[in-house]
Amino acid sequence: MGILQKLLGRRADESPPDRRSDDGDTAPAAAPSSEVTASRGTSEDTSSVLGDAAPLPPQPFSADTATESVPDSPPAETSEAADTGVSSAEAPPPVESEPATPSGPADAPHTGDAPASTLTDDTDYFVPERPRRELLDLEPPPPPDEGLRASGNVALPLDVVGSPRAALRDADVSVPHMQKIVQRGDVQLWAFGVRASEALGWWLQIRQVHEQTGWLPVLLGSPDDWLDNGEGVLHEGEDELARLDEVDAKTILEDKAAEAGEPPRGVPILPTRGDSDFAVPKSDGLLGLVQAEHGWQIPALLPWKGSTNWELYGAEHAAVLRAWHEQYEVELVSMTWDILELYVPNPPSADDDVLTAASQIHAYCPDLLAAGVPTLDDLAIHMVRSRAWYFRWA
């Protein structure tokens, strides 16, 4: 399954969504990125989980290093874009058999963007009706050292038994040494440390070769949250993936909408959320790998408890994410102790569809409106029409 390659940049004046502070207080959604960094660690933090798997020093990016470190990707599916009034200079280039070297950083600013005022604003926020199915266009991370790496006086083996590293190397993706941080039955979660500036690039490279390796990437946030077999993030319980047969996404969302009550309405005042405005990659952390067929299975494979206060468990998350995957092609990007983030290649565009999606999101995560998003209309404009969806349960 292909996903969009063209990920628009984030405006410099946009700020990350709300995050919970260490003392449990809820911060506004528009808190500055410096506050997010302070609450979840800085780039100077070292992993207490991955002793030898810290990110390598950055290397200057060049066309040569990109050629050496980034594998050829299978040709992406393409389709003719509908006429949306976008000029040929703004339209994404057609996919060719050899991917073009990325032309700039992922955080390049938008051009021509303006905050939305109402749901009927004529400003073009949408992807074409038949979007070009390309992969995200991100600068690749620098290649790690090959062969043996020294850790003090100990020579580390090229691969640890069971590690995804061998499969990734066979797919021409070289990653640092990694460690197994969670084992739940047959499910293993391996991880290595990534810098904030390289997190999405690593996620993309590993996601591109999933069909060859069988391993899916997910950003995990702070290493400290994943100590002791992830007991702070995961719960003990039944086989959540097997329980998926017992739950229905439509029923879950209808029941939760009734429980959450009618959301407030009003003229939206928040700015449009940027398509690359993910919160977790703003700080150094872990990138995990799980063997799975689909990203929506991961919260069930690893029984995630980040929203147990709303009585949603692994099977419920998998059901909802599967329904959104079928409708909007969502991809799981981040899963921390209380945050899920999705990349949405094909978000809704028509006003009625946007409001329907916003209502579902409110039912799924009403804490968004309780922690800084004033109205349902703000949620529709602020997030639903972007490709970066964010959920945080208090």
Tab-separated table of C-alpha atoms in Angstrom:
chain	number	residue	atom	x	y	z
A	1	MET	CA	0.000	0.000	0.000
A	2	GLY	CA	1.397	3.347	-1.010
A	3	ILE	CA	1.179	6.561	0.995
A	4	LEU	CA	1.672	10.164	-0.040
A	5	GLN	CA	5.207	11.298	-0.621
A	6	LYS	CA	4.466	15.008	-0.675
A	7	LEU	CA	4.240	16.232	2.897
A	8	LEU	CA	3.813	20.018	3.051
A	9	GLY	CA	5.972	21.951	5.481
A	10	ARG	CA	4.975	23.449	8.834
A	11	ARG	CA	4.730	27.223	9.157
A	12	ALA	CA	7.223	28.788	11.534
A	13	ASP	CA	4.474	30.552	13.537
A	14	GLU	CA	2.564	27.334	14.194
A	15	SER	CA	3.041	25.658	17.554
A	16	PRO	CA	2.647	22.000	18.609
A	17	PRO	CA	-0.524	20.652	20.151
A	18	ASP	CA	-1.072	20.374	23.866
A	19	ARG	CA	0.990	17.949	25.957
A	20	ARG	CA	0.654	16.858	29.524
A	21	SER	CA	3.235	18.360	31.852
A	22	ASP	CA	5.172	16.238	34.339
A	23	ASP	CA	2.996	17.375	37.275
A	24	GLY	CA	-0.203	16.316	35.485
A	25	ASP	CA	-1.437	19.790	34.513
A	26	THR	CA	-2.847	20.214	31.055
A	27	ALA	CA	-1.098	22.715	28.819
A	28	PRO	CA	-2.861	24.723	26.082
A	29	ALA	CA	-2.761	23.323	22.583
A	30	ALA	CA	-0.853	26.360	21.361
A	31	ALA	CA	2.019	26.016	23.846
A	32	PRO	CA	5.422	26.930	22.402
A	33	SER	CA	7.662	24.107	21.236
A	34	SER	CA	10.170	25.017	23.958
A	35	GLU	CA	7.585	24.052	26.575
A	36	VAL	CA	7.024	20.692	24.872
A	37	THR	CA	10.751	20.045	24.879
A	38	ALA	CA	10.994	20.963	28.530
A	39	SER	CA	8.188	18.591	29.501
A	40	ARG	CA	9.516	15.526	27.639
A	41	GLY	CA	13.289	15.987	27.643
A	42	THR	CA	15.861	17.835	25.571
A	43	SER	CA	18.244	16.827	22.833
A	44	GLU	CA	20.938	16.397	25.501
A	45	ASP	CA	19.028	13.551	27.198
A	46	THR	CA	20.561	10.089	27.104
A	47	SER	CA	18.569	6.900	26.914
A	48	SER	CA	18.457	4.813	30.064
A	49	VAL	CA	16.927	2.034	27.966
A	50	LEU	CA	19.291	1.899	24.990
A	51	GLY	CA	22.818	2.148	26.285
A	52	ASP	CA	24.675	1.772	22.977
A	53	ALA	CA	21.858	2.761	20.627
A	54	ALA	CA	22.025	6.547	20.980
A	55	PRO	CA	21.740	8.525	17.718
A	56	LEU	CA	24.973	9.005	15.824
A	57	PRO	CA	26.488	12.475	15.299
A	58	PRO	CA	24.839	14.329	12.421
A	59	GLN	CA	26.599	14.328	9.073
A	60	PRO	CA	26.258	16.921	6.327
A	61	PHE	CA	23.566	15.942	3.878
A	62	SER	CA	24.605	15.632	0.266
A	63	ALA	CA	23.415	13.939	-2.866
A	64	ASP	CA	26.178	11.323	-2.390
A	65	THR	CA	25.121	10.340	1.112
A	66	ALA	CA	21.470	10.266	0.041
A	67	THR	CA	22.384	7.907	-2.789
A	68	GLU	CA	24.334	5.626	-0.442
A	69	SER	CA	21.877	5.527	2.462
A	70	VAL	CA	18.430	5.578	0.893
A	71	PRO	CA	17.240	2.436	-0.876
A	72	ASP	CA	15.435	2.519	-4.148
A	73	SER	CA	11.720	2.485	-3.359
A	74	PRO	CA	9.183	0.560	-5.358
A	75	PRO	CA	7.475	2.832	-7.860
A	76	ALA	CA	4.570	4.576	-6.158
A	77	GLU	CA	1.095	4.331	-7.586
A	78	THR	CA	0.093	7.406	-9.495
A	79	SER	CA	-3.131	8.878	-10.716
A	80	GLU	CA	-4.146	11.998	-12.505
A	81	ALA	CA	-4.967	14.828	-10.080
A	82	ALA	CA	-8.270	16.595	-10.447
A	83	ASP	CA	-8.226	20.263	-11.327
A	84	THR	CA	-8.077	22.157	-8.007
A	85	GLY	CA	-6.712	25.453	-9.217
A	86	VAL	CA	-3.135	24.628	-8.147
A	87	SER	CA	-0.555	25.963	-10.548
A	88	SER	CA	1.937	23.694	-12.255
A	89	ALA	CA	4.693	25.219	-10.137
A	90	GLU	CA	2.903	24.146	-6.952
A	91	ALA	CA	1.807	20.702	-8.116
A	92	PRO	CA	3.961	17.736	-6.968
A	93	PRO	CA	6.227	16.268	-9.654
A	94	PRO	CA	5.209	12.970	-11.228
A	95	VAL	CA	6.690	9.815	-9.756
A	96	GLU	CA	9.544	8.395	-11.801
A	97	SER	CA	11.292	5.057	-11.601
A	98	GLU	CA	14.220	6.654	-9.729
A	99	PRO	CA	13.158	8.857	-6.773
A	100	ALA	CA	14.456	12.381	-6.886
A	101	THR	CA	16.890	13.524	-4.171
A	102	PRO	CA	14.956	15.543	-1.570
A	103	SER	CA	15.259	19.208	-2.381
A	104	GLY	CA	14.933	20.658	1.081
A	105	PRO	CA	14.198	20.046	4.747
A	106	ALA	CA	10.843	18.730	5.914
A	107	ASP	CA	10.086	21.959	7.770
A	108	ALA	CA	10.092	24.212	4.722
A	109	PRO	CA	7.426	26.879	5.217
A	110	HIS	CA	4.078	26.893	3.433
A	111	THR	CA	3.482	29.460	0.781
A	112	GLY	CA	0.156	31.084	0.167
A	113	ASP	CA	-1.438	29.633	3.305
A	114	ALA	CA	-3.932	31.692	5.267
A	115	PRO	CA	-5.807	30.899	8.499
A	116	ALA	CA	-9.313	29.656	7.901
A	117	SER	CA	-12.216	31.672	9.227
A	118	THR	CA	-15.198	29.408	8.527
A	119	LEU	CA	-15.913	25.960	7.227
A	120	THR	CA	-17.160	27.444	3.969
A	121	ASP	CA	-13.969	29.387	3.254
A	122	ASP	CA	-13.002	28.985	-0.389
A	123	THR	CA	-9.258	28.825	0.365
A	124	ASP	CA	-7.727	25.668	-1.137
A	125	TYR	CA	-6.771	23.445	1.807
A	126	PHE	CA	-7.409	20.144	0.126
A	127	VAL	CA	-5.562	17.470	-1.749
A	128	PRO	CA	-6.805	16.759	-5.272
A	129	GLU	CA	-9.893	14.566	-5.568
A	130	ARG	CA	-7.661	11.780	-6.871
A	131	PRO	CA	-4.421	12.524	-5.017
A	132	ARG	CA	-1.030	11.529	-6.314
A	133	ARG	CA	-0.028	8.554	-4.191
A	134	GLU	CA	3.591	9.366	-3.496
A	135	LEU	CA	5.702	8.821	-0.415
A	136	LEU	CA	6.531	11.585	2.010
A	137	ASP	CA	9.371	13.809	0.799
A	138	LEU	CA	11.784	14.011	3.722
A	139	GLU	CA	15.547	14.393	3.985
A	140	PRO	CA	17.054	10.989	4.825
A	141	PRO	CA	18.988	10.527	8.059
A	142	PRO	CA	22.776	10.106	7.862
A	143	PRO	CA	23.982	6.501	7.467
A	144	PRO	CA	25.237	4.807	10.664
A	145	ASP	CA	28.607	3.118	10.954
A	146	GLU	CA	28.773	-0.304	9.335
A	147	GLY	CA	30.365	-3.389	10.823
A	148	LEU	CA	31.385	-3.417	14.468
A	149	ARG	CA	30.924	-0.418	16.741
A	150	ALA	CA	32.844	-0.111	19.977
A	151	SER	CA	31.095	0.524	23.285
A	152	GLY	CA	33.912	1.128	25.735
A	153	ASN	CA	36.137	-1.928	25.373
A	154	VAL	CA	33.328	-4.184	24.141
A	155	ALA	CA	32.929	-4.931	20.441
A	156	LEU	CA	29.238	-5.109	19.564
A	157	PRO	CA	28.028	-7.788	17.130
A	158	LEU	CA	26.650	-6.699	13.793
A	159	ASP	CA	23.179	-7.954	14.761
A	160	VAL	CA	21.465	-9.058	17.943
A	161	VAL	CA	19.536	-12.318	17.563
A	162	GLY	CA	15.956	-11.553	16.526
A	163	SER	CA	16.689	-7.907	15.735
A	164	PRO	CA	15.077	-6.327	12.651
A	165	ARG	CA	18.476	-4.953	11.664
A	166	ALA	CA	19.413	-7.847	9.363
A	167	ALA	CA	16.112	-7.653	7.469
A	168	LEU	CA	16.488	-3.895	7.083
A	169	ARG	CA	20.054	-4.253	5.849
A	170	ASP	CA	18.856	-6.779	3.260
A	171	ALA	CA	16.436	-4.046	2.103
A	172	ASP	CA	19.353	-1.562	1.842
A	173	VAL	CA	18.399	0.386	4.981
A	174	SER	CA	21.240	0.688	7.486
A	175	VAL	CA	20.156	1.482	11.046
A	176	PRO	CA	22.070	1.792	14.342
A	177	HIS	CA	22.244	-1.026	16.843
A	178	MET	CA	18.914	-1.564	18.555
A	179	GLN	CA	17.600	-3.367	21.606
A	180	LYS	CA	14.438	-5.295	22.401
A	181	ILE	CA	12.513	-3.188	24.928
A	182	VAL	CA	9.188	-5.089	25.057
A	183	GLN	CA	8.315	-8.767	24.785
A	184	ARG	CA	4.608	-9.673	25.046
A	185	GLY	CA	4.065	-13.277	23.996
A	186	ASP	CA	5.267	-13.546	20.416
A	187	VAL	CA	5.206	-9.765	19.915
A	188	GLN	CA	8.526	-7.965	20.166
A	189	LEU	CA	9.206	-4.233	20.184
A	190	TRP	CA	12.728	-3.249	19.166
A	191	ALA	CA	13.974	0.339	19.265
A	192	PHE	CA	16.883	2.683	18.721
A	193	GLY	CA	17.391	6.331	19.608
A	194	VAL	CA	16.688	9.085	17.076
A	195	ARG	CA	17.223	12.821	17.123
A	196	ALA	CA	14.199	15.056	16.656
A	197	SER	CA	15.531	16.367	13.345
A	198	GLU	CA	15.849	12.832	11.930
A	199	ALA	CA	12.852	11.062	13.498
A	200	LEU	CA	10.429	11.396	10.561
A	201	GLY	CA	13.193	10.551	8.091
A	202	TRP	CA	13.903	7.278	9.879
A	203	TRP	CA	10.175	6.529	10.110
A	204	LEU	CA	9.825	7.069	6.368
A	205	GLN	CA	12.807	4.936	5.347
A	206	ILE	CA	11.663	1.969	7.387
A	207	ARG	CA	8.026	2.372	6.324
A	208	GLN	CA	9.060	2.354	2.664
A	209	VAL	CA	10.540	-1.145	2.873
A	210	HIS	CA	7.817	-2.722	5.030
A	211	GLU	CA	6.711	-5.097	2.292
A	212	GLN	CA	10.272	-6.468	2.133
A	213	THR	CA	10.996	-6.636	5.864
A	214	GLY	CA	7.632	-7.116	7.585
A	215	TRP	CA	8.633	-4.507	10.224
A	216	LEU	CA	6.659	-1.306	10.793
A	217	PRO	CA	8.062	1.827	12.470
A	218	VAL	CA	6.412	3.842	15.240
A	219	LEU	CA	7.841	6.787	17.178
A	220	LEU	CA	7.719	6.025	20.913
A	221	GLY	CA	8.694	9.277	22.618
A	222	SER	CA	10.844	9.348	25.757
A	223	PRO	CA	12.916	6.222	26.553
A	224	ASP	CA	12.038	6.580	30.259
A	225	ASP	CA	8.394	5.738	29.501
A	226	TRP	CA	9.415	2.315	28.174
A	227	LEU	CA	11.362	0.993	31.158
A	228	ASP	CA	10.582	-2.460	32.626
A	229	ASN	CA	9.040	-4.012	29.531
A	230	GLY	CA	6.955	-0.893	28.845
A	231	GLU	CA	4.853	-1.315	31.991
A	232	GLY	CA	4.131	2.437	32.120
A	233	VAL	CA	2.666	2.431	28.589
A	234	LEU	CA	1.209	-1.056	28.082
A	235	HIS	CA	-1.317	-2.994	30.135
A	236	GLU	CA	-1.582	-6.660	30.927
A	237	GLY	CA	-4.731	-8.265	29.640
A	238	GLU	CA	-6.399	-10.362	27.008
A	239	ASP	CA	-5.242	-10.838	23.443
A	240	GLU	CA	-6.441	-7.471	22.165
A	241	LEU	CA	-5.946	-8.320	18.499
A	242	ALA	CA	-8.098	-11.438	18.876
A	243	ARG	CA	-10.729	-9.351	20.684
A	244	LEU	CA	-10.926	-7.105	17.608
A	245	ASP	CA	-13.545	-9.488	16.167
A	246	GLU	CA	-15.867	-8.558	19.045
A	247	VAL	CA	-15.880	-4.785	18.514
A	248	ASP	CA	-17.245	-2.516	15.806
A	249	ALA	CA	-15.820	0.932	15.063
A	250	LYS	CA	-19.183	2.521	14.224
A	251	THR	CA	-20.753	1.268	17.446
A	252	ILE	CA	-17.758	2.412	19.495
A	253	LEU	CA	-17.878	5.938	18.060
A	254	GLU	CA	-21.657	6.209	18.451
A	255	ASP	CA	-21.517	5.084	22.081
A	256	LYS	CA	-18.622	7.396	22.887
A	257	ALA	CA	-20.307	10.340	21.129
A	258	ALA	CA	-23.350	9.881	23.372
A	259	GLU	CA	-21.102	9.664	26.417
A	260	ALA	CA	-19.089	12.758	25.442
A	261	GLY	CA	-22.177	14.876	24.790
A	262	GLU	CA	-22.785	17.548	22.176
A	263	PRO	CA	-19.521	19.395	21.388
A	264	PRO	CA	-19.553	23.229	21.354
A	265	ARG	CA	-19.845	24.942	17.977
A	266	GLY	CA	-18.665	28.353	16.817
A	267	VAL	CA	-16.497	30.325	14.413
A	268	PRO	CA	-13.050	28.716	14.342
A	269	ILE	CA	-10.221	30.868	15.683
A	270	LEU	CA	-7.219	28.526	15.600
A	271	PRO	CA	-4.800	28.488	12.646
A	272	THR	CA	-4.779	25.636	10.183
A	273	ARG	CA	-2.558	22.796	11.396
A	274	GLY	CA	0.476	22.117	9.224
A	275	ASP	CA	0.736	18.839	7.357
A	276	SER	CA	4.027	17.974	9.091
A	277	ASP	CA	3.073	19.345	12.510
A	278	PHE	CA	3.615	16.168	14.513
A	279	ALA	CA	4.306	16.644	18.220
A	280	VAL	CA	6.353	13.575	19.208
A	281	PRO	CA	9.175	14.120	16.656
A	282	LYS	CA	9.825	17.575	18.153
A	283	SER	CA	11.968	15.905	20.841
A	284	ASP	CA	14.673	13.246	20.762
A	285	GLY	CA	13.333	9.805	21.592
A	286	LEU	CA	12.948	6.228	20.444
A	287	LEU	CA	11.896	4.771	17.131
A	288	GLY	CA	10.332	1.355	17.588
A	289	LEU	CA	9.817	-1.518	15.165
A	290	VAL	CA	7.019	-4.086	15.355
A	291	GLN	CA	6.286	-6.992	13.048
A	292	ALA	CA	2.796	-6.289	11.743
A	293	GLU	CA	0.840	-6.261	8.517
A	294	HIS	CA	-0.844	-2.911	9.236
A	295	GLY	CA	0.000	0.025	11.475
A	296	TRP	CA	-3.516	0.078	12.921
A	297	GLN	CA	-2.776	-3.296	14.538
A	298	ILE	CA	0.045	-1.941	16.722
A	299	PRO	CA	-2.076	-0.561	19.636
A	300	ALA	CA	-3.690	-4.030	19.857
A	301	LEU	CA	-0.486	-6.045	19.395
A	302	LEU	CA	1.064	-3.938	22.164
A	303	PRO	CA	-1.924	-3.543	24.505
A	304	TRP	CA	-1.731	0.229	24.738
A	305	LYS	CA	-3.287	1.852	27.785
A	306	GLY	CA	-2.871	5.531	26.951
A	307	SER	CA	-6.638	6.136	26.897
A	308	THR	CA	-7.953	3.779	29.561
A	309	ASN	CA	-9.538	6.794	31.283
A	310	TRP	CA	-11.900	6.897	28.269
A	311	GLU	CA	-12.273	3.108	28.354
A	312	LEU	CA	-10.630	2.535	25.022
A	313	TYR	CA	-8.217	-0.384	24.856
A	314	GLY	CA	-6.113	-2.025	22.171
A	315	ALA	CA	-8.964	-3.673	20.271
A	316	GLU	CA	-11.051	-0.477	20.261
A	317	HIS	CA	-8.145	1.565	18.926
A	318	ALA	CA	-7.411	-1.010	16.238
A	319	ALA	CA	-11.073	-1.001	15.145
A	320	VAL	CA	-11.275	2.795	14.862
A	321	LEU	CA	-7.888	3.155	13.174
A	322	ARG	CA	-8.760	0.372	10.725
A	323	ALA	CA	-11.978	2.174	9.772
A	324	TRP	CA	-10.062	5.428	9.234
A	325	HIS	CA	-7.378	3.559	7.313
A	326	GLU	CA	-10.032	2.237	4.930
A	327	GLN	CA	-11.562	5.704	4.578
A	328	TYR	CA	-8.562	8.065	4.732
A	329	GLU	CA	-5.554	5.692	4.455
A	330	VAL	CA	-4.266	6.707	7.901
A	331	GLU	CA	-0.808	5.556	9.021
A	332	LEU	CA	0.276	5.300	12.680
A	333	VAL	CA	3.286	7.578	13.213
A	334	SER	CA	3.595	7.949	17.010
A	335	MET	CA	2.449	6.051	20.084
A	336	THR	CA	3.671	7.326	23.450
A	337	TRP	CA	2.251	6.869	26.943
A	338	ASP	CA	-0.726	9.171	26.225
A	339	ILE	CA	-0.425	10.314	22.561
A	340	LEU	CA	-1.298	8.789	19.208
A	341	GLU	CA	-0.407	10.575	15.961
A	342	LEU	CA	-1.554	9.622	12.485
A	343	TYR	CA	-0.369	10.577	9.023
A	344	VAL	CA	-3.455	10.967	6.816
A	345	PRO	CA	-2.621	10.848	3.092
A	346	ASN	CA	-6.215	11.421	1.979
A	347	PRO	CA	-8.024	13.626	4.531
A	348	PRO	CA	-11.678	14.570	3.998
A	349	SER	CA	-12.255	17.704	1.930
A	350	ALA	CA	-15.976	18.434	1.590
A	351	ASP	CA	-17.374	20.505	4.470
A	352	ASP	CA	-19.915	17.862	5.505
A	353	ASP	CA	-17.254	15.140	5.484
A	354	VAL	CA	-14.879	17.331	7.505
A	355	LEU	CA	-17.521	17.931	10.183
A	356	THR	CA	-18.395	14.226	10.256
A	357	ALA	CA	-14.736	13.344	10.783
A	358	ALA	CA	-14.416	16.051	13.461
A	359	SER	CA	-17.425	14.581	15.290
A	360	GLN	CA	-15.840	11.123	15.180
A	361	ILE	CA	-12.567	12.531	16.480
A	362	HIS	CA	-14.402	14.263	19.313
A	363	ALA	CA	-16.082	10.976	20.247
A	364	TYR	CA	-12.727	9.159	20.046
A	365	CYS	CA	-10.799	11.785	22.023
A	366	PRO	CA	-13.011	14.428	23.713
A	367	ASP	CA	-10.017	15.559	25.773
A	368	LEU	CA	-8.903	17.574	22.725
A	369	LEU	CA	-11.794	20.006	23.236
A	370	ALA	CA	-11.222	20.017	26.986
A	371	ALA	CA	-7.580	21.006	26.579
A	372	GLY	CA	-7.343	23.912	24.189
A	373	VAL	CA	-9.479	23.341	21.078
A	374	PRO	CA	-12.483	25.659	21.629
A	375	THR	CA	-15.116	24.227	19.266
A	376	LEU	CA	-15.891	21.393	16.895
A	377	ASP	CA	-15.390	23.840	14.027
A	378	ASP	CA	-11.901	24.605	15.339
A	379	LEU	CA	-11.154	20.899	15.408
A	380	ALA	CA	-12.374	20.534	11.829
A	381	ILE	CA	-10.273	23.435	10.548
A	382	HIS	CA	-7.316	23.057	12.889
A	383	MET	CA	-6.651	19.366	12.345
A	384	VAL	CA	-9.051	17.359	10.191
A	385	ARG	CA	-8.106	19.118	6.973
A	386	SER	CA	-4.391	18.566	7.558
A	387	ARG	CA	-2.481	15.305	7.145
A	388	ALA	CA	-1.182	15.293	10.740
A	389	TRP	CA	-3.821	14.061	13.206
A	390	TYR	CA	-3.079	14.270	16.921
A	391	PHE	CA	-4.781	12.606	19.902
A	392	ARG	CA	-3.964	13.007	23.580
A	393	TRP	CA	-5.962	11.647	26.471
A	394	ALA	CA	-5.652	13.427	29.825
